[in-house]
């Protein structure tokens, strides 16, 4: 099987991350999967953004949990990346899902719950409820650095795939895998290059695989997937190494 190319926050290297522009670019580049992050606004909306604050990627300031959806929608999420994309807005989970449905996307949708620094009370139930009430054509995969979020979601949606994120310490990931909660690991590529032979036989989707040499390494070893900021480049390298 071909190693799947999963676009990290969309085509993060070529478009403003975690915007509809980035997700559309990833689809246009032939990505097999989309990886993104979800938080909770002050008024209980599921918001797509990586950081806990809006400072880095928008023209605003403050924590997502302290801002309403209306306040978040007034922010510009494209200008700081490139003036060409000025006016891009902060999307909700539903807006991203609707885009993928409109584009007939049938690949992997990897949703990371950003609960390792701020735990949003009830976010697991809100995410589970959303997908329980929306039929989607793609494969849903949940991941998190916070093991309890995975456990809570697993109790609510036991049929969904769960993968564990980690940078160096994998004890929680191994425990969840042993308990048949987690099917795969999403480790840092730097860690993988040093330790991957020590891991049990699980699905490996390393992040963030942006260098050509790291892409070739993952393709040669037939990892399940690569999470990358450059899905277009990853696709071109995969054709050279794996033939497709």
Tab-separated table of C-alpha atoms in Angstrom:
chain	number	residue	atom	x	y	z
A	1	UNK	CA	0.000	0.000	0.000
A	2	UNK	CA	1.055	3.567	-0.625
A	3	UNK	CA	2.036	5.706	2.352
A	4	UNK	CA	-0.804	8.176	2.854
A	5	UNK	CA	-0.105	11.894	2.624
A	6	UNK	CA	-1.880	13.832	5.376
A	7	UNK	CA	-1.918	17.603	5.032
A	8	UNK	CA	-0.899	19.255	8.303
A	9	UNK	CA	-3.366	22.063	9.098
A	10	UNK	CA	-4.147	21.922	5.395
A	11	UNK	CA	-1.373	22.898	3.013
A	12	UNK	CA	0.269	24.866	5.821
A	13	UNK	CA	3.450	25.553	3.908
A	14	UNK	CA	1.682	27.267	1.004
A	15	UNK	CA	-1.497	28.776	2.486
A	16	UNK	CA	-2.610	30.315	5.813
A	17	UNK	CA	-2.829	27.337	8.151
A	18	UNK	CA	-6.176	25.924	9.266
A	19	UNK	CA	-8.184	28.037	6.831
A	20	UNK	CA	-10.522	26.848	4.114
A	21	UNK	CA	-7.908	28.076	1.628
A	22	UNK	CA	-5.336	25.692	3.132
A	23	UNK	CA	-7.704	22.734	3.110
A	24	UNK	CA	-8.746	23.369	-0.491
A	25	UNK	CA	-5.092	23.611	-1.567
A	26	UNK	CA	-4.365	20.284	0.142
A	27	UNK	CA	-7.195	18.628	-1.731
A	28	UNK	CA	-5.975	20.154	-4.998
A	29	UNK	CA	-2.498	18.740	-4.275
A	30	UNK	CA	-3.900	15.226	-3.965
A	31	UNK	CA	-3.647	14.790	-0.195
A	32	UNK	CA	-5.021	11.497	1.110
A	33	UNK	CA	-5.859	13.050	4.445
A	34	UNK	CA	-6.423	16.287	6.287
A	35	UNK	CA	-5.094	16.967	9.797
A	36	UNK	CA	-6.477	19.821	11.837
A	37	UNK	CA	-7.090	21.032	15.393
A	38	UNK	CA	-10.220	21.895	17.338
A	39	UNK	CA	-10.868	24.229	20.281
A	40	UNK	CA	-13.990	25.614	21.960
A	41	UNK	CA	-15.078	29.252	21.807
A	42	UNK	CA	-16.523	31.198	24.722
A	43	UNK	CA	-20.048	30.520	23.457
A	44	UNK	CA	-19.522	26.806	22.819
A	45	UNK	CA	-18.626	26.626	19.113
A	46	UNK	CA	-16.052	24.159	17.785
A	47	UNK	CA	-13.257	26.283	16.327
A	48	UNK	CA	-10.490	25.210	13.947
A	49	UNK	CA	-7.128	26.654	14.978
A	50	UNK	CA	-3.830	25.262	16.213
A	51	UNK	CA	-2.843	27.584	19.047
A	52	UNK	CA	-4.845	28.249	22.188
A	53	UNK	CA	-4.639	31.954	21.327
A	54	UNK	CA	-5.370	33.831	18.109
A	55	UNK	CA	-2.242	36.006	18.324
A	56	UNK	CA	0.113	34.150	15.985
A	57	UNK	CA	-2.179	33.449	13.035
A	58	UNK	CA	-4.637	36.358	13.055
A	59	UNK	CA	-4.700	40.122	13.564
A	60	UNK	CA	-6.342	39.672	16.954
A	61	UNK	CA	-5.244	38.831	20.478
A	62	UNK	CA	-6.549	36.619	23.245
A	63	UNK	CA	-7.523	33.056	23.999
A	64	UNK	CA	-10.085	31.247	21.869
A	65	UNK	CA	-11.948	30.250	25.021
A	66	UNK	CA	-12.427	33.953	25.881
A	67	UNK	CA	-13.796	34.949	22.453
A	68	UNK	CA	-17.236	34.387	20.938
A	69	UNK	CA	-17.778	32.989	17.464
A	70	UNK	CA	-18.785	36.449	16.239
A	71	UNK	CA	-15.548	37.928	17.605
A	72	UNK	CA	-13.466	35.170	16.029
A	73	UNK	CA	-15.182	35.652	12.680
A	74	UNK	CA	-14.152	39.304	12.603
A	75	UNK	CA	-10.469	38.339	12.650
A	76	UNK	CA	-8.237	38.116	9.579
A	77	UNK	CA	-6.510	34.718	9.442
A	78	UNK	CA	-4.701	35.267	6.137
A	79	UNK	CA	-2.914	38.609	6.200
A	80	UNK	CA	-0.051	37.521	8.459
A	81	UNK	CA	0.816	34.640	6.136
A	82	UNK	CA	0.682	36.694	2.939
A	83	UNK	CA	-1.268	39.849	2.022
A	84	UNK	CA	-2.521	37.876	-0.978
A	85	UNK	CA	-4.755	35.925	1.410
A	86	UNK	CA	-6.029	38.858	3.461
A	87	UNK	CA	-9.613	38.363	4.545
A	88	UNK	CA	-9.426	34.625	5.175
A	89	UNK	CA	-11.547	33.815	8.198
A	90	UNK	CA	-11.220	31.465	11.146
A	91	UNK	CA	-13.362	28.422	10.285
A	92	UNK	CA	-15.613	26.304	12.445
A	93	UNK	CA	-15.466	22.525	12.419
A	94	UNK	CA	-18.727	22.431	10.499
A	95	UNK	CA	-17.379	24.728	7.764
A	96	UNK	CA	-14.383	22.460	7.217
A	97	UNK	CA	-16.532	19.336	7.173
A	98	UNK	CA	-18.945	20.903	4.692
A	99	UNK	CA	-16.045	21.820	2.391
A	100	UNK	CA	-14.796	18.234	2.448
A	101	UNK	CA	-18.274	16.930	1.708
A	102	UNK	CA	-18.682	19.365	-1.200
A	103	UNK	CA	-15.323	18.234	-2.610
A	104	UNK	CA	-16.339	14.548	-2.311
A	105	UNK	CA	-13.396	13.896	-0.014
A	106	UNK	CA	-13.202	10.221	1.005
A	107	UNK	CA	-9.787	10.153	2.671
A	108	UNK	CA	-8.726	10.529	6.309
A	109	UNK	CA	-9.925	13.430	8.436
A	110	UNK	CA	-7.612	13.520	11.459
A	111	UNK	CA	-9.050	15.786	14.130
A	112	UNK	CA	-6.752	16.633	17.020
A	113	UNK	CA	-8.395	17.758	20.245
A	114	UNK	CA	-6.228	20.553	21.640
A	115	UNK	CA	-6.843	19.725	25.270
A	116	UNK	CA	-3.310	19.157	26.549
A	117	UNK	CA	-2.857	22.763	27.749
A	118	UNK	CA	-6.430	23.964	28.249
A	119	UNK	CA	-9.121	21.444	28.907
A	120	UNK	CA	-12.352	22.659	27.362
A	121	UNK	CA	-15.118	21.272	29.523
A	122	UNK	CA	-17.353	19.009	27.454
A	123	UNK	CA	-15.470	19.326	24.167
A	124	UNK	CA	-15.283	15.560	23.687
A	125	UNK	CA	-19.060	15.235	23.986
A	126	UNK	CA	-19.614	18.133	21.575
A	127	UNK	CA	-17.305	16.637	18.953
A	128	UNK	CA	-18.868	13.192	19.299
A	129	UNK	CA	-22.362	14.648	19.118
A	130	UNK	CA	-21.489	16.578	15.964
A	131	UNK	CA	-20.288	13.504	14.091
A	132	UNK	CA	-23.096	11.349	15.449
A	133	UNK	CA	-25.520	13.769	13.776
A	134	UNK	CA	-23.611	14.374	10.525
A	135	UNK	CA	-23.058	11.631	7.994
A	136	UNK	CA	-19.652	12.083	6.383
A	137	UNK	CA	-18.006	10.307	3.423
A	138	UNK	CA	-14.493	10.339	4.870
A	139	UNK	CA	-12.696	8.260	7.511
A	140	UNK	CA	-12.658	10.020	10.866
A	141	UNK	CA	-9.549	9.661	13.054
A	142	UNK	CA	-9.139	11.327	16.448
A	143	UNK	CA	-5.804	12.152	18.057
A	144	UNK	CA	-4.586	14.097	21.061
A	145	UNK	CA	-1.548	14.652	23.258
A	146	UNK	CA	-3.992	14.374	26.179
A	147	UNK	CA	-4.768	10.706	26.800
A	148	UNK	CA	-7.948	11.385	28.766
A	149	UNK	CA	-9.544	13.075	25.754
A	150	UNK	CA	-8.945	9.947	23.708
A	151	UNK	CA	-10.409	7.770	26.464
A	152	UNK	CA	-13.506	9.975	26.768
A	153	UNK	CA	-14.100	10.031	23.029
A	154	UNK	CA	-13.542	6.293	22.794
A	155	UNK	CA	-16.323	5.770	25.320
A	156	UNK	CA	-18.628	7.959	23.204
A	157	UNK	CA	-17.571	6.702	19.767
A	158	UNK	CA	-15.889	3.299	20.128
A	159	UNK	CA	-16.033	2.574	16.381
A	160	UNK	CA	-13.869	5.560	15.389
A	161	UNK	CA	-10.088	5.170	14.967
A	162	UNK	CA	-7.933	6.751	17.667
A	163	UNK	CA	-4.252	7.569	17.390
A	164	UNK	CA	-1.892	8.904	20.015
A	165	UNK	CA	0.381	11.904	19.537
A	166	UNK	CA	3.706	12.136	21.317
A	167	UNK	CA	7.096	13.795	21.030
A	168	UNK	CA	9.341	11.796	23.344
A	169	UNK	CA	7.407	9.973	26.076
A	170	UNK	CA	5.296	7.151	24.711
A	171	UNK	CA	4.183	5.425	27.935
A	172	UNK	CA	0.596	6.683	27.673
A	173	UNK	CA	0.467	5.805	23.981
A	174	UNK	CA	1.657	2.262	24.691
A	175	UNK	CA	-0.895	1.804	27.464
A	176	UNK	CA	-3.761	2.977	25.273
A	177	UNK	CA	-2.573	0.720	22.476
A	178	UNK	CA	-2.415	-2.257	24.840
A	179	UNK	CA	-5.974	-1.474	25.928
A	180	UNK	CA	-7.063	-1.465	22.259
A	181	UNK	CA	-8.065	2.200	22.437
A	182	UNK	CA	-5.296	3.487	20.163
A	183	UNK	CA	-4.552	1.887	16.786
A	184	UNK	CA	-1.620	4.017	15.720
A	185	UNK	CA	1.034	6.486	16.782
A	186	UNK	CA	1.664	9.990	15.490
A	187	UNK	CA	5.193	10.710	16.761
A	188	UNK	CA	7.612	13.508	15.952
A	189	UNK	CA	9.679	12.535	12.878
A	190	UNK	CA	12.890	13.394	14.757
A	191	UNK	CA	11.990	10.825	17.415
A	192	UNK	CA	10.982	8.286	14.781
A	193	UNK	CA	14.316	8.393	13.006
A	194	UNK	CA	16.047	7.383	16.245
A	195	UNK	CA	13.549	4.956	17.786
A	196	UNK	CA	11.072	3.586	15.253
A	197	UNK	CA	12.491	0.044	15.336
A	198	UNK	CA	11.708	-0.103	19.080
A	199	UNK	CA	7.993	0.545	18.576
A	200	UNK	CA	5.452	-2.262	18.442
A	201	UNK	CA	3.986	-3.002	15.020
A	202	UNK	CA	1.497	-0.172	14.809
A	203	UNK	CA	0.424	2.358	12.224
A	204	UNK	CA	3.017	5.111	12.140
A	205	UNK	CA	2.109	8.549	10.801
A	206	UNK	CA	5.021	10.816	11.788
A	207	UNK	CA	4.826	14.618	11.935
A	208	UNK	CA	5.897	17.050	10.630
A	209	UNK	CA	7.561	15.505	7.572
A	210	UNK	CA	8.657	18.474	5.451
A	211	UNK	CA	12.162	17.600	4.265
A	212	UNK	CA	12.611	15.474	1.158
A	213	UNK	CA	15.035	13.137	2.941
A	214	UNK	CA	12.492	12.493	5.715
A	215	UNK	CA	9.755	11.860	3.160
A	216	UNK	CA	11.961	9.332	1.378
A	217	UNK	CA	12.781	7.655	4.715
A	218	UNK	CA	9.080	7.226	5.523
A	219	UNK	CA	8.251	5.990	2.033
A	220	UNK	CA	11.112	3.474	1.983
A	221	UNK	CA	9.898	1.994	5.264
A	222	UNK	CA	6.280	2.018	4.095
A	223	UNK	CA	4.891	3.884	7.082
A	224	UNK	CA	1.120	4.173	7.145
A	225	UNK	CA	1.283	7.898	6.524
A	226	UNK	CA	3.204	11.151	6.719
A	227	UNK	CA	1.830	14.355	8.178
A	228	UNK	CA	3.281	17.242	6.195
A	229	UNK	CA	2.982	20.985	5.567
A	230	UNK	CA	3.718	20.354	1.882
A	231	UNK	CA	1.317	17.743	0.471
A	232	UNK	CA	2.183	18.699	-3.108
A	233	UNK	CA	5.899	18.016	-2.580
A	234	UNK	CA	5.112	14.842	-0.622
A	235	UNK	CA	2.999	13.595	-3.525
A	236	UNK	CA	5.786	14.202	-6.054
A	237	UNK	CA	8.360	12.403	-3.886
A	238	UNK	CA	6.004	9.480	-3.270
A	239	UNK	CA	5.635	8.954	-7.010
A	240	UNK	CA	9.425	8.683	-7.299
A	241	UNK	CA	9.850	6.293	-4.343
A	242	UNK	CA	6.652	4.223	-4.271
A	243	UNK	CA	5.397	4.779	-7.782
A	244	UNK	CA	2.060	6.350	-6.967
